[in-house]
CSV table of C-alpha atoms in Angstrom, one decimal:
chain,number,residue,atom,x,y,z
A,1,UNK,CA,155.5,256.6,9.0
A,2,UNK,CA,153.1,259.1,10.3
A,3,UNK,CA,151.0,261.5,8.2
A,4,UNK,CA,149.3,263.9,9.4
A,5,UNK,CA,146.4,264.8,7.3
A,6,UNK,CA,144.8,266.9,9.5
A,7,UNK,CA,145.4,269.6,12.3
A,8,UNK,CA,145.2,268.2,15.8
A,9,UNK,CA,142.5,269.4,18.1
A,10,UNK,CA,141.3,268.5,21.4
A,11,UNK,CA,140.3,265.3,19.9
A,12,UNK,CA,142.8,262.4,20.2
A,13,UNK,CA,144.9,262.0,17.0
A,14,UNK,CA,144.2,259.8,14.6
A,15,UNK,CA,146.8,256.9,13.1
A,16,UNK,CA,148.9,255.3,15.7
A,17,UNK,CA,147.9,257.1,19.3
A,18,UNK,CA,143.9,256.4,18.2
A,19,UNK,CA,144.8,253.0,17.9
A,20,UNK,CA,147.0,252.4,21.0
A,21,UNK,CA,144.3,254.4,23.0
A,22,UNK,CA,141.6,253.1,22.0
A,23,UNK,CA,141.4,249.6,19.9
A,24,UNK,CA,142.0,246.7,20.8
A,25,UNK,CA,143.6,245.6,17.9
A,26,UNK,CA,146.4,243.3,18.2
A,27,UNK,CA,150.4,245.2,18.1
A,28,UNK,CA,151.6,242.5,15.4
A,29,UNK,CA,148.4,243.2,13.6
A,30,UNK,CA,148.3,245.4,10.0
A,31,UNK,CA,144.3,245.6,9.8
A,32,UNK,CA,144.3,247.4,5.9
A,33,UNK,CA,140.4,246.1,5.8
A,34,UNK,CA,138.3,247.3,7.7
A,35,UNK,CA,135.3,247.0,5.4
A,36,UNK,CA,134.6,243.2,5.7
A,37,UNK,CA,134.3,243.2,9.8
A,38,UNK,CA,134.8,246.3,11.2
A,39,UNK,CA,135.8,246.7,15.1
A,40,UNK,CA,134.7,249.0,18.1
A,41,UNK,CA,136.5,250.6,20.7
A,42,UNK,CA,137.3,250.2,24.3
A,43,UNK,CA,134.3,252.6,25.3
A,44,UNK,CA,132.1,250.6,23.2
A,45,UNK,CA,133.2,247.3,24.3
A,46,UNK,CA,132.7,248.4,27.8
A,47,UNK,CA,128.9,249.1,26.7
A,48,UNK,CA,128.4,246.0,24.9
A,49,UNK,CA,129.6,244.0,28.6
A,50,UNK,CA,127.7,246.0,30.6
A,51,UNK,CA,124.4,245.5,28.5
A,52,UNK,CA,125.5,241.5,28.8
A,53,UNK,CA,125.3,241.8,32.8
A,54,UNK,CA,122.7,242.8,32.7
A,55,UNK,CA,121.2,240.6,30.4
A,56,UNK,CA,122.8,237.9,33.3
A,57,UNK,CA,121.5,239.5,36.1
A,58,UNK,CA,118.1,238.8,35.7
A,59,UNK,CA,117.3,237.4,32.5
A,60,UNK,CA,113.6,236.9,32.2
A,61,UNK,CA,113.1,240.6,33.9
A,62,UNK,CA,115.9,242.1,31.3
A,63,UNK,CA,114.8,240.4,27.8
A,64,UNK,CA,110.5,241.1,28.6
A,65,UNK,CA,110.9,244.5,30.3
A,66,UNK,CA,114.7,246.4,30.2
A,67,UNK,CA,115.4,245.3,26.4
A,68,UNK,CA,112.7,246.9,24.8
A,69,UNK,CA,113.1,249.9,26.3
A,70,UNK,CA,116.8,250.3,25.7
A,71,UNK,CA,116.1,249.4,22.1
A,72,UNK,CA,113.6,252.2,21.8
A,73,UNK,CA,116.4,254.6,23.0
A,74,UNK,CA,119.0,252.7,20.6
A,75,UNK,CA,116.4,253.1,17.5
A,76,UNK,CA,115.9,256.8,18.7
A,77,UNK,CA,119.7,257.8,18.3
A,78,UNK,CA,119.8,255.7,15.1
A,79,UNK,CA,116.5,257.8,13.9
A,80,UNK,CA,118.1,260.6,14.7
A,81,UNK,CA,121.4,260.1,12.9
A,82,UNK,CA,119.4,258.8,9.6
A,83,UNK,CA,117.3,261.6,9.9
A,84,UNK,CA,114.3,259.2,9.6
A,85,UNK,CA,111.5,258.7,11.6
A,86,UNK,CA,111.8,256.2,14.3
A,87,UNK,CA,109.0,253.8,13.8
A,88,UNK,CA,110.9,253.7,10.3
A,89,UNK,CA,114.1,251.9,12.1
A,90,UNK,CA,114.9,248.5,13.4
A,91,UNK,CA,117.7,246.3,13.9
A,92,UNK,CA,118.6,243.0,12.9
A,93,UNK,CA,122.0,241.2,12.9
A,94,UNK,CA,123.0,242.0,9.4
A,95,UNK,CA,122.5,243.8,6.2
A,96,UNK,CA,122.1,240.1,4.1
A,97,UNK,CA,119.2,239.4,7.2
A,98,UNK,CA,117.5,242.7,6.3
A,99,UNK,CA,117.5,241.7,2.2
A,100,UNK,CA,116.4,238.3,2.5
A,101,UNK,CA,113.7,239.6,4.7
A,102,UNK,CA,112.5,241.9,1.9
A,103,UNK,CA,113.0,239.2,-1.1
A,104,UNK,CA,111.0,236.7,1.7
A,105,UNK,CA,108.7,239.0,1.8
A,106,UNK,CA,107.6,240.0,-1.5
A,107,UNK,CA,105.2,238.2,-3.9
A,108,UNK,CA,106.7,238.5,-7.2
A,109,UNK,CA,103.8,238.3,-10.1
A,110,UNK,CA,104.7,236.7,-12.6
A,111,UNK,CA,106.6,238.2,-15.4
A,112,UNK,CA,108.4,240.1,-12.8
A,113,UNK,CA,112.1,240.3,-12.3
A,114,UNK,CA,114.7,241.4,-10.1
A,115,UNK,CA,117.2,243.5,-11.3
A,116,UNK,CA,120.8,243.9,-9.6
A,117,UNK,CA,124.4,244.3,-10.9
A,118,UNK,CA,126.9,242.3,-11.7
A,119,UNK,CA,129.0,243.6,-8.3
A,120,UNK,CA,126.2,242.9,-6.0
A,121,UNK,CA,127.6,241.1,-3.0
A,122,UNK,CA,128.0,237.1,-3.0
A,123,UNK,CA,125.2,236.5,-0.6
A,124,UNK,CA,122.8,238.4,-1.8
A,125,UNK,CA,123.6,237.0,-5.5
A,126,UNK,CA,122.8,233.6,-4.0
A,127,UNK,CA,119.3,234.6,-2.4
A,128,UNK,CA,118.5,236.2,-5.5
A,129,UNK,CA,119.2,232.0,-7.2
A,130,UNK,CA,117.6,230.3,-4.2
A,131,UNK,CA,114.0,232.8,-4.8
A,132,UNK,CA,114.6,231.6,-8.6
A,133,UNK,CA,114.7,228.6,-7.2
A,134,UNK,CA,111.6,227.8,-5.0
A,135,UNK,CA,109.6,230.4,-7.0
A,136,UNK,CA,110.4,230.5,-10.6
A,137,UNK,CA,111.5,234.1,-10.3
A,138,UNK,CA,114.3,235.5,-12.9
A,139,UNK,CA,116.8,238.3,-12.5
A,140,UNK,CA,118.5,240.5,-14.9
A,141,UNK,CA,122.3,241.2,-14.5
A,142,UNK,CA,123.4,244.3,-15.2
A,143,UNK,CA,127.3,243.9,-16.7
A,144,UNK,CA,129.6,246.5,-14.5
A,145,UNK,CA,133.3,246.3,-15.6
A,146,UNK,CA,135.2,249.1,-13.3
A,147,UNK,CA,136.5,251.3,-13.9
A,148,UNK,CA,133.8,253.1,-15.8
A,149,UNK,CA,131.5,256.5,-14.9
A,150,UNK,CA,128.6,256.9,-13.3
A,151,UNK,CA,126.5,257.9,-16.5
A,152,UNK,CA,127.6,255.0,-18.2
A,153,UNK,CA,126.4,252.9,-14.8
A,154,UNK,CA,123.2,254.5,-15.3
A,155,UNK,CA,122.9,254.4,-19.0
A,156,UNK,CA,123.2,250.7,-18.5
A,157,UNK,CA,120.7,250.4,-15.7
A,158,UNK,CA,118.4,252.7,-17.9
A,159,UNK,CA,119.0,250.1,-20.9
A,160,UNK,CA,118.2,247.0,-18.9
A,161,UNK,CA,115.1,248.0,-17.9
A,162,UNK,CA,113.5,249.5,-21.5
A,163,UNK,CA,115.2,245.5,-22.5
A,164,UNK,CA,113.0,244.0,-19.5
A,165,UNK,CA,110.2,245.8,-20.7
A,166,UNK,CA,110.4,245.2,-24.7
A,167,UNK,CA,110.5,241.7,-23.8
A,168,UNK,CA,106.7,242.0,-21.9
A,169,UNK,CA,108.2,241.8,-18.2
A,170,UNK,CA,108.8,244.3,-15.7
A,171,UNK,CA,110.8,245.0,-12.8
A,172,UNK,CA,109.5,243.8,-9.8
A,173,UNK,CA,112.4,245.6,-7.0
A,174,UNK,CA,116.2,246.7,-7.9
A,175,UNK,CA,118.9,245.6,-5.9
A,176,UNK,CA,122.0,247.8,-5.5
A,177,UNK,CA,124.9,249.3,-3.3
A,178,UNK,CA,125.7,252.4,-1.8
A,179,UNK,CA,129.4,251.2,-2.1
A,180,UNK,CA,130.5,247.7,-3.4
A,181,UNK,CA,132.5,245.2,-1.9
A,182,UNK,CA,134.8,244.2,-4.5
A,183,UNK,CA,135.7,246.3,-5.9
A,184,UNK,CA,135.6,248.4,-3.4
A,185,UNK,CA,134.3,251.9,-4.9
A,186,UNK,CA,131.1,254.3,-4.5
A,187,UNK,CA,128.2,253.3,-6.6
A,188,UNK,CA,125.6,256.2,-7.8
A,189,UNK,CA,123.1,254.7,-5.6
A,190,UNK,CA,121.1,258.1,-5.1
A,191,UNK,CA,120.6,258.6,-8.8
A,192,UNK,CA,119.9,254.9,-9.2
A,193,UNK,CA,117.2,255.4,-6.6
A,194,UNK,CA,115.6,258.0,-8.8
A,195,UNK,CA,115.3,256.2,-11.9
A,196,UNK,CA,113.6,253.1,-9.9
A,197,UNK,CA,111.3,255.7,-8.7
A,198,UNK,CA,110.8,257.3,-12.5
A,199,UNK,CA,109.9,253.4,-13.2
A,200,UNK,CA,107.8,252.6,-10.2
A,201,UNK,CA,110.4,249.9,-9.5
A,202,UNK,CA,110.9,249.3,-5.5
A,203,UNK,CA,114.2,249.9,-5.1
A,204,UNK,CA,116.0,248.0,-1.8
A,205,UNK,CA,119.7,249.4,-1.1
A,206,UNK,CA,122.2,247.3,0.2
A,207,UNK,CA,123.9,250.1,2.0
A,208,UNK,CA,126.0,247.6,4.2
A,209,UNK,CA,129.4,249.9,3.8
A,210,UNK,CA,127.4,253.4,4.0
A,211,UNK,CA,126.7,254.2,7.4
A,212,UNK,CA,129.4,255.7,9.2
A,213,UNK,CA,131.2,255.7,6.1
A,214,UNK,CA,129.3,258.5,3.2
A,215,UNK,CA,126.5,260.8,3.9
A,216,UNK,CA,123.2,259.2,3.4
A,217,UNK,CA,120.5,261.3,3.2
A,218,UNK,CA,118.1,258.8,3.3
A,219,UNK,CA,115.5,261.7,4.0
A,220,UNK,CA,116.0,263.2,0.3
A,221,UNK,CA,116.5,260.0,-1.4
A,222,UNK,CA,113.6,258.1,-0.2
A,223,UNK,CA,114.7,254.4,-1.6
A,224,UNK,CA,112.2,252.0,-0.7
A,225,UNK,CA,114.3,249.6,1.9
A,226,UNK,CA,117.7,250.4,2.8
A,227,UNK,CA,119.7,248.9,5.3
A,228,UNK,CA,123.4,249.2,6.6
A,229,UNK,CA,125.4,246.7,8.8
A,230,UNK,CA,126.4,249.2,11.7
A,231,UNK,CA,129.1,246.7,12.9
A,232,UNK,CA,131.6,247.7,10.0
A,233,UNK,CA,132.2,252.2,9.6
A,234,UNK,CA,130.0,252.8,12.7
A,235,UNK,CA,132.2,251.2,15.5
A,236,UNK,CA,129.4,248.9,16.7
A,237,UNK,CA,130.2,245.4,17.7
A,238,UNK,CA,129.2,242.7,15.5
A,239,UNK,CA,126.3,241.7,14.7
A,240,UNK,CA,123.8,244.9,14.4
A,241,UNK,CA,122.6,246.4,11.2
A,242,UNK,CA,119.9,248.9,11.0
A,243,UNK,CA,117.0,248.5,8.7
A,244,UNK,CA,115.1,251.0,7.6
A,245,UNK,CA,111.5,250.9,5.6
A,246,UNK,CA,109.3,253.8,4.9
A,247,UNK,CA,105.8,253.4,6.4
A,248,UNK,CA,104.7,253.4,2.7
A,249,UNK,CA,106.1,250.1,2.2
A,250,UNK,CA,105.9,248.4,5.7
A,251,UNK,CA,102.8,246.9,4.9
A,252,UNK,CA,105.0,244.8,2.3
A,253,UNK,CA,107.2,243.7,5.5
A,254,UNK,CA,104.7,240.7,7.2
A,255,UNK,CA,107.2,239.0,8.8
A,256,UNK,CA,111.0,238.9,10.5
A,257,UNK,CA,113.1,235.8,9.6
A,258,UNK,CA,112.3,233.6,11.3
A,259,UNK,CA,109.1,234.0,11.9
A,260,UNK,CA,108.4,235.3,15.9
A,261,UNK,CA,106.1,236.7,18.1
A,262,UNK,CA,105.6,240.2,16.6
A,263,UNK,CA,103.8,238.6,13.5
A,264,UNK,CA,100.1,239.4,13.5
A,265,UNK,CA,98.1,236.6,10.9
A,266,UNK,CA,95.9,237.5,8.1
A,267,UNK,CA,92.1,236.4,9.6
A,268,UNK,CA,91.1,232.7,9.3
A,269,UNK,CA,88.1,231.8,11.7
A,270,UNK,CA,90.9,230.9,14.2
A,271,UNK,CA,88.7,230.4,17.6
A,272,UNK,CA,91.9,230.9,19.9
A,273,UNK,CA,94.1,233.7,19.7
A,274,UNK,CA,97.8,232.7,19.5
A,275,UNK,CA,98.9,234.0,22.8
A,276,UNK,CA,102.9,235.9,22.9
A,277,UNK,CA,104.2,233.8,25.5
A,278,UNK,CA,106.7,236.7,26.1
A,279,UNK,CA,103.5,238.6,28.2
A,280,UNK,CA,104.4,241.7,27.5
A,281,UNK,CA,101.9,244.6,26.8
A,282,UNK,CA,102.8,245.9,23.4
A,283,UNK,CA,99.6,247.3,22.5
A,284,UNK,CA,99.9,250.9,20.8
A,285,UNK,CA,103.4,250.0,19.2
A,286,UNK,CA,104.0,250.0,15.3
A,287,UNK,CA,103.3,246.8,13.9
A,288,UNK,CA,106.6,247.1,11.9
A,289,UNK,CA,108.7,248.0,15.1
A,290,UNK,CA,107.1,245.2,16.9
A,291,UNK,CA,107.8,242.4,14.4
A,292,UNK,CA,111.5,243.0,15.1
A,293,UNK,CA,111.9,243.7,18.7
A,294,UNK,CA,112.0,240.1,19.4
A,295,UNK,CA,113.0,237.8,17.0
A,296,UNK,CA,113.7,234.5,18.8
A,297,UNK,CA,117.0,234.5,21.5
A,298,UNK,CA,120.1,236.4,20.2
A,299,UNK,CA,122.7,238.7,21.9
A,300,UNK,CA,121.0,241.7,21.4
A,301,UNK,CA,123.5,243.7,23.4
A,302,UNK,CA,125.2,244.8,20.1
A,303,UNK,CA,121.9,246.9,19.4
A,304,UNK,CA,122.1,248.5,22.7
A,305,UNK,CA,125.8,249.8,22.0
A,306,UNK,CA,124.5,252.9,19.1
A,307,UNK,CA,124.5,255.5,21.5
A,308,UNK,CA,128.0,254.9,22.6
A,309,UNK,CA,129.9,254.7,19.3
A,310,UNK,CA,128.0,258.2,18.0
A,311,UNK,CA,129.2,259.6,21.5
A,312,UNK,CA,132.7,257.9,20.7
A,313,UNK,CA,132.4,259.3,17.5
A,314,UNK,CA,131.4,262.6,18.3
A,315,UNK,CA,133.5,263.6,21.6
A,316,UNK,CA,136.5,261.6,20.6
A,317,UNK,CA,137.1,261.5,17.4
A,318,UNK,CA,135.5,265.0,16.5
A,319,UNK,CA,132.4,264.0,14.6
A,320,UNK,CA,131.0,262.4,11.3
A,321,UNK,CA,132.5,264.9,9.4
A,322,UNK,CA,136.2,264.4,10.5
A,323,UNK,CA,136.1,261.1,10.5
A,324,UNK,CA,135.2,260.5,7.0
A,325,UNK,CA,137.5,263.6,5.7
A,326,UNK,CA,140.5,261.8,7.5
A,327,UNK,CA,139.4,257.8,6.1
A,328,UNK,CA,138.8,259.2,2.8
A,329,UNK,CA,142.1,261.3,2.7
A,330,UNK,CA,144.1,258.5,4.2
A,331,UNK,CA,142.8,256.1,1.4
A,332,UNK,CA,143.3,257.9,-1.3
A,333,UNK,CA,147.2,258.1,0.0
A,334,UNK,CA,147.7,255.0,0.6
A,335,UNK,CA,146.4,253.8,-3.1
A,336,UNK,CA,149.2,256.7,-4.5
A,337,UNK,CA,151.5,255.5,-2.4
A,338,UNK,CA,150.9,251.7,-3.1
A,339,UNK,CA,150.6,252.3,-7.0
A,340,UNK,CA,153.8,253.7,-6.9
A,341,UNK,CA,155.8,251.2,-5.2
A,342,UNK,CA,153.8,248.7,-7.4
A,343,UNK,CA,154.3,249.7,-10.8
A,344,UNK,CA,150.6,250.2,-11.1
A,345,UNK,CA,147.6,252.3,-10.9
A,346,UNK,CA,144.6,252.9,-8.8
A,347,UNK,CA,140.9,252.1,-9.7
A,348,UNK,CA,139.7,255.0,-10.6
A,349,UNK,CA,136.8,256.7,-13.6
A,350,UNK,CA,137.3,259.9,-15.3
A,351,UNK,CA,134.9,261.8,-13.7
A,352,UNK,CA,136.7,260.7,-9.9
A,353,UNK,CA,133.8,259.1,-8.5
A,354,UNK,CA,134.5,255.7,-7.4
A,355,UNK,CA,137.0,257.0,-4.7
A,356,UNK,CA,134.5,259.3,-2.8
A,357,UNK,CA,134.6,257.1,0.0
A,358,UNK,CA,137.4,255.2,2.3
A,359,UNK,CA,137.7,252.5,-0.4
A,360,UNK,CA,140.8,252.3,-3.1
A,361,UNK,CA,141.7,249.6,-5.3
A,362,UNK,CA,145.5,249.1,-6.6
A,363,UNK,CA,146.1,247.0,-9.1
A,364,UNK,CA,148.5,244.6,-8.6
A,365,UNK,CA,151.8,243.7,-10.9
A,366,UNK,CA,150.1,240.5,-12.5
A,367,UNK,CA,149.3,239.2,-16.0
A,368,UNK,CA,147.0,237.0,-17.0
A,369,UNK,CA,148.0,234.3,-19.6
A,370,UNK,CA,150.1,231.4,-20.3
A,371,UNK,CA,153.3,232.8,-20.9
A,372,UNK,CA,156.3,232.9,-18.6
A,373,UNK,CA,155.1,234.4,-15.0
A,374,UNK,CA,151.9,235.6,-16.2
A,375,UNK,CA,148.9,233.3,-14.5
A,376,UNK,CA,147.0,231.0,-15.7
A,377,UNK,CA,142.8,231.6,-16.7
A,378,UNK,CA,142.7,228.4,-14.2
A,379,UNK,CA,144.5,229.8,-11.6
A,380,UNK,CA,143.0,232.8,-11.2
A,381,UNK,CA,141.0,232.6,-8.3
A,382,UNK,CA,143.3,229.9,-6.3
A,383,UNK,CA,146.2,233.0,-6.8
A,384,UNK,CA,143.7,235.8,-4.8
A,385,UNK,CA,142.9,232.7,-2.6
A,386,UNK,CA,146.7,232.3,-1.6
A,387,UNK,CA,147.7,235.6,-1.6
A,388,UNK,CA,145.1,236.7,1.0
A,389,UNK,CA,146.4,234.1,3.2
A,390,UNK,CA,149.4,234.1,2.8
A,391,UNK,CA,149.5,238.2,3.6
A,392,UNK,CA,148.1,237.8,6.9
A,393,UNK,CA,149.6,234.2,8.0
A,394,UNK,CA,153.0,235.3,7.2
A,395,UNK,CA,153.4,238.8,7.8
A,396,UNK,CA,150.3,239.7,9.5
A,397,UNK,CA,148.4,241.8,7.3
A,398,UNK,CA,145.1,241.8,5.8
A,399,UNK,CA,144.1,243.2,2.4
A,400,UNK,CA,141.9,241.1,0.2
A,401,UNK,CA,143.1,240.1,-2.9
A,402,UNK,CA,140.4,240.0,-5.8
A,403,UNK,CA,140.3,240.4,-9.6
A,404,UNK,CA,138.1,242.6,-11.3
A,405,UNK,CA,137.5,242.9,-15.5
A,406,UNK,CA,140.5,240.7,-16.2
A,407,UNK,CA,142.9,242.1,-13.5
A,408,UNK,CA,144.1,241.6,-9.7
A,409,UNK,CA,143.5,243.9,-7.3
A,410,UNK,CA,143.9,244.7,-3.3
A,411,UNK,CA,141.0,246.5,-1.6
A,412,UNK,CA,142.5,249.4,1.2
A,413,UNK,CA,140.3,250.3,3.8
A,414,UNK,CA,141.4,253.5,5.0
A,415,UNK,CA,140.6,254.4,8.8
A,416,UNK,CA,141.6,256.5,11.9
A,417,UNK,CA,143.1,253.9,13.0
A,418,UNK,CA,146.0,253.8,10.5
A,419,UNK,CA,149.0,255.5,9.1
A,420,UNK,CA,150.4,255.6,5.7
A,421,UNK,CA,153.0,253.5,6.9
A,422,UNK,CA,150.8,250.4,7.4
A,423,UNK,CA,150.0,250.8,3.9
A,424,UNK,CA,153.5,251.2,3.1
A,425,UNK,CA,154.0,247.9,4.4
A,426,UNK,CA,151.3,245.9,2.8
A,427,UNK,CA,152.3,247.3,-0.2
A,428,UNK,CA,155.4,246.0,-0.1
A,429,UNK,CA,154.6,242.4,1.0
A,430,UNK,CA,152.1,242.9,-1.4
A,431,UNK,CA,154.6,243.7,-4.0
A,432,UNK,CA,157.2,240.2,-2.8
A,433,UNK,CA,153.5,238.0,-2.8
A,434,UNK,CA,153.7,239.1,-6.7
A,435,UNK,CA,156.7,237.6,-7.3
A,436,UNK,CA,155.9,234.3,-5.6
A,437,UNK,CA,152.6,234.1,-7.6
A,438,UNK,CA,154.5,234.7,-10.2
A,439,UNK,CA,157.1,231.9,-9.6
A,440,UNK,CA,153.7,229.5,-9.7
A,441,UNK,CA,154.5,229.1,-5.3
A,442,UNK,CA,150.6,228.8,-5.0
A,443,UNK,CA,150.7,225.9,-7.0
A,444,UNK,CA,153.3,224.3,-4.7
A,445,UNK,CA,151.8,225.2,-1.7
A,446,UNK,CA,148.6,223.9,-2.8
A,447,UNK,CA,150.7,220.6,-4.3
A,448,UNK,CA,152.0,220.2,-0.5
A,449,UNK,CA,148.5,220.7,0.8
């Protein structure tokens, strides 16, 4: 089932034709999530080999002499689109690199504490534990049960820090999202930012669904580290994420993870230099850029690939602002459309908020409890476990499967890619998976396992 959302123009039609035209995506294949991955296009893909020819051709001659100049031209068009400055922007393979560089990084005094929210994402939960760990440091978690509004967000945020202060501690950095993972919805990020800056707290944005997906503005808001994993709403292939730190704050930044040849040691009475075996002449570069222009052997050909996914973006598609009307539009569809052949609702506040993006949550058909087909406390998670597989393993589709304040959910990812009627269909295989769960089939699966 075709919708179209939008009036056709030169630029190649969205849904089915973009998809057939211009993604690889398999033909059995129902990709409702883009968030978690992403993919690229042919165009791009074609980039991305190229740059690896090259990188073949003559290796030594490409990684000391071609690379960094590409990368300059790659961190230029990234500049450019942030509307940053460039020695502000580098690359590294993903958004979780970019925030365990910064929590690396920092020297938390003591009595200092980094505050996040409940929803930040799993990784970045567990790096937050492992600096508790090998340094004593403590967090605050601030409780987010969606669907709420955005004052109430910040009201909470607000509260926890006048708490962290009362108790004679303070807030060393504040961790939080442009847009959350699960669930899936737009987080007040900008107004966040503000109140760390009200509170002198450094504020570090794990923007890893915003670029390519909401408007930024990283010029206005100013947050103190932000990255965003390019390789998910920007069409780049995995992995690249762009990182970007203020020159205020790059003096916080000593090192790249690991630890390579761009790092420049504090003074010590060293009598021999510690020679880049790279021997390269980087003099007059930014320290910051320099740190992460070589950091050990990757495939850095994914970095190389920005300008062709903003010109695939731009003179295919029809630009950043089509793109996002038609994912955004196409989302908020499909969660209708799949509420309604659920029984259910969509995740959504008062004030319409958490849907200003090309995320929507639908609740799915299940109860929680010990009665007849409602699910067991115990079973909560194995049930999202087997639903997700089951979806794609037996019909092909993939829509995570979550649950959120004491209910299950599915996460849509709309995209140009799609049609309401791929949504249509998860829906309803969605709607049958219910059922089953309900009939305890996870547990017999699981039994047979």
């Amino acid at each position: 089932m075709a919708d179209a959302i939008l009036p056709m123009t030169s630029r190649c039609p969205f849904g089915q034709t973009m998809r057939d035209t211009h993604f690889m995506l398999a033909p059995t294949h129902t990709p409702l999530n883009h968030g978690s991955f992403g993919t690229y296009p042919k165009p791009v893909q074609r980039r991305l080999h190229e740059c690896q020819t090259l990188s073949e051709a003559r290796p030594d001659y490409f990684q000391r002499y071609e690379f960094p100049e590409m990368l300059d031209r790659s961190r230029a068009a990234m500049a450019s689109f942030l509307d940053v400055p460039v020695d502000e922007v580098v690359f590294v393979p993903n958004a979780t690199t970019a925030i365990n560089v910064v929590l690396e990084n920092l020297r938390f005094e003591k009595g200092q504490v980094i505050l996040h929210l409940s929803t930040v994402y799993g990784s970045v939960a567990k790096m937050i534990e492992y600096i508790h760990e090998t340094r004593g440091t403590e967090s605050v978690n601030v409780a987010v049960k969606y669907p709420i509004d955005d004052d109430v967000l910040i009201s909470s945020f607000q509260t926890a820090i006048r708490d962290i202060k009362f108790g004679k501690r303070r807030v060393g950095i504040a961790i939080f999202d442009t847009i959350s993972s699960l669930p899936g919805v737009r987080v007040p990020w900008e107004r966040l930012v503000e109140v760390c800056r009200e509170e002198s707290i450094l504020s570090l944005v794990d923007g890893a669904h915003g670029i390519g997906h909401i408007d930024l503005g990283l010029s206005k808001v100013q947050p103190d580290f932000f990255t965003s994993n390019c390789h998910k709403w920007l069409y780049v292939p995995r992995a690249c994420a762009v990182f970007h730190v203020p020159k205020r704050n790059q003096h916080l930044i000593r090192t790249s993870l690991p630890t390579s040849h761009g790092f420049v040691p504090s003074p010590r009475g060293l009598s021999n230099e510690i020679v880049n075996p790279l021997m390269i002449d980087s003099s007059g570069k930014n320290p910051f850029v320099l740190l992460f222009e070589y950091v050990a052997t990757l495939d850095v050909s994914p970095y190389l690939c920005i300008e062709e996914a903003l010109k695939f973006r731009r003179e295919v598609c029809g630009g950043e602002e089509v793109i996002k009307k038609y994912c955004e539009e196409i989302s908020s569809k499909a969660g209708r459309l799949a509420a309604e052949i659920l029984g259910t609702d969509v995740m959504e506040n008062e004030t319409k908020t958490l849907t200003k993006c090309a995320f929507t949550n639908v609740r799915l058909p299940l109860e929680i409890g010990d009665g007849q087909g409602e699910i067991p406390e115990k079973d909560l998670y194995p049930v999202a476990v087997w639903m997700t597989a089951t979806l794609v393993r037996e019909s092909d589709i993939y829509s995570p499967v979550f649950f959120h304040a004491r209910k299950f959910w599915s996460r849509f990812s709309g995209q140009i890619y799609l049609d309401l009627g791929d949504f249509e269909k998860g829906a309803r295989v969605l709607k049958t998976l219910c059922e089953r769960a309900k009939n305890g089939e996870h547990l017999r699966q699981k039994a047979r396992l």
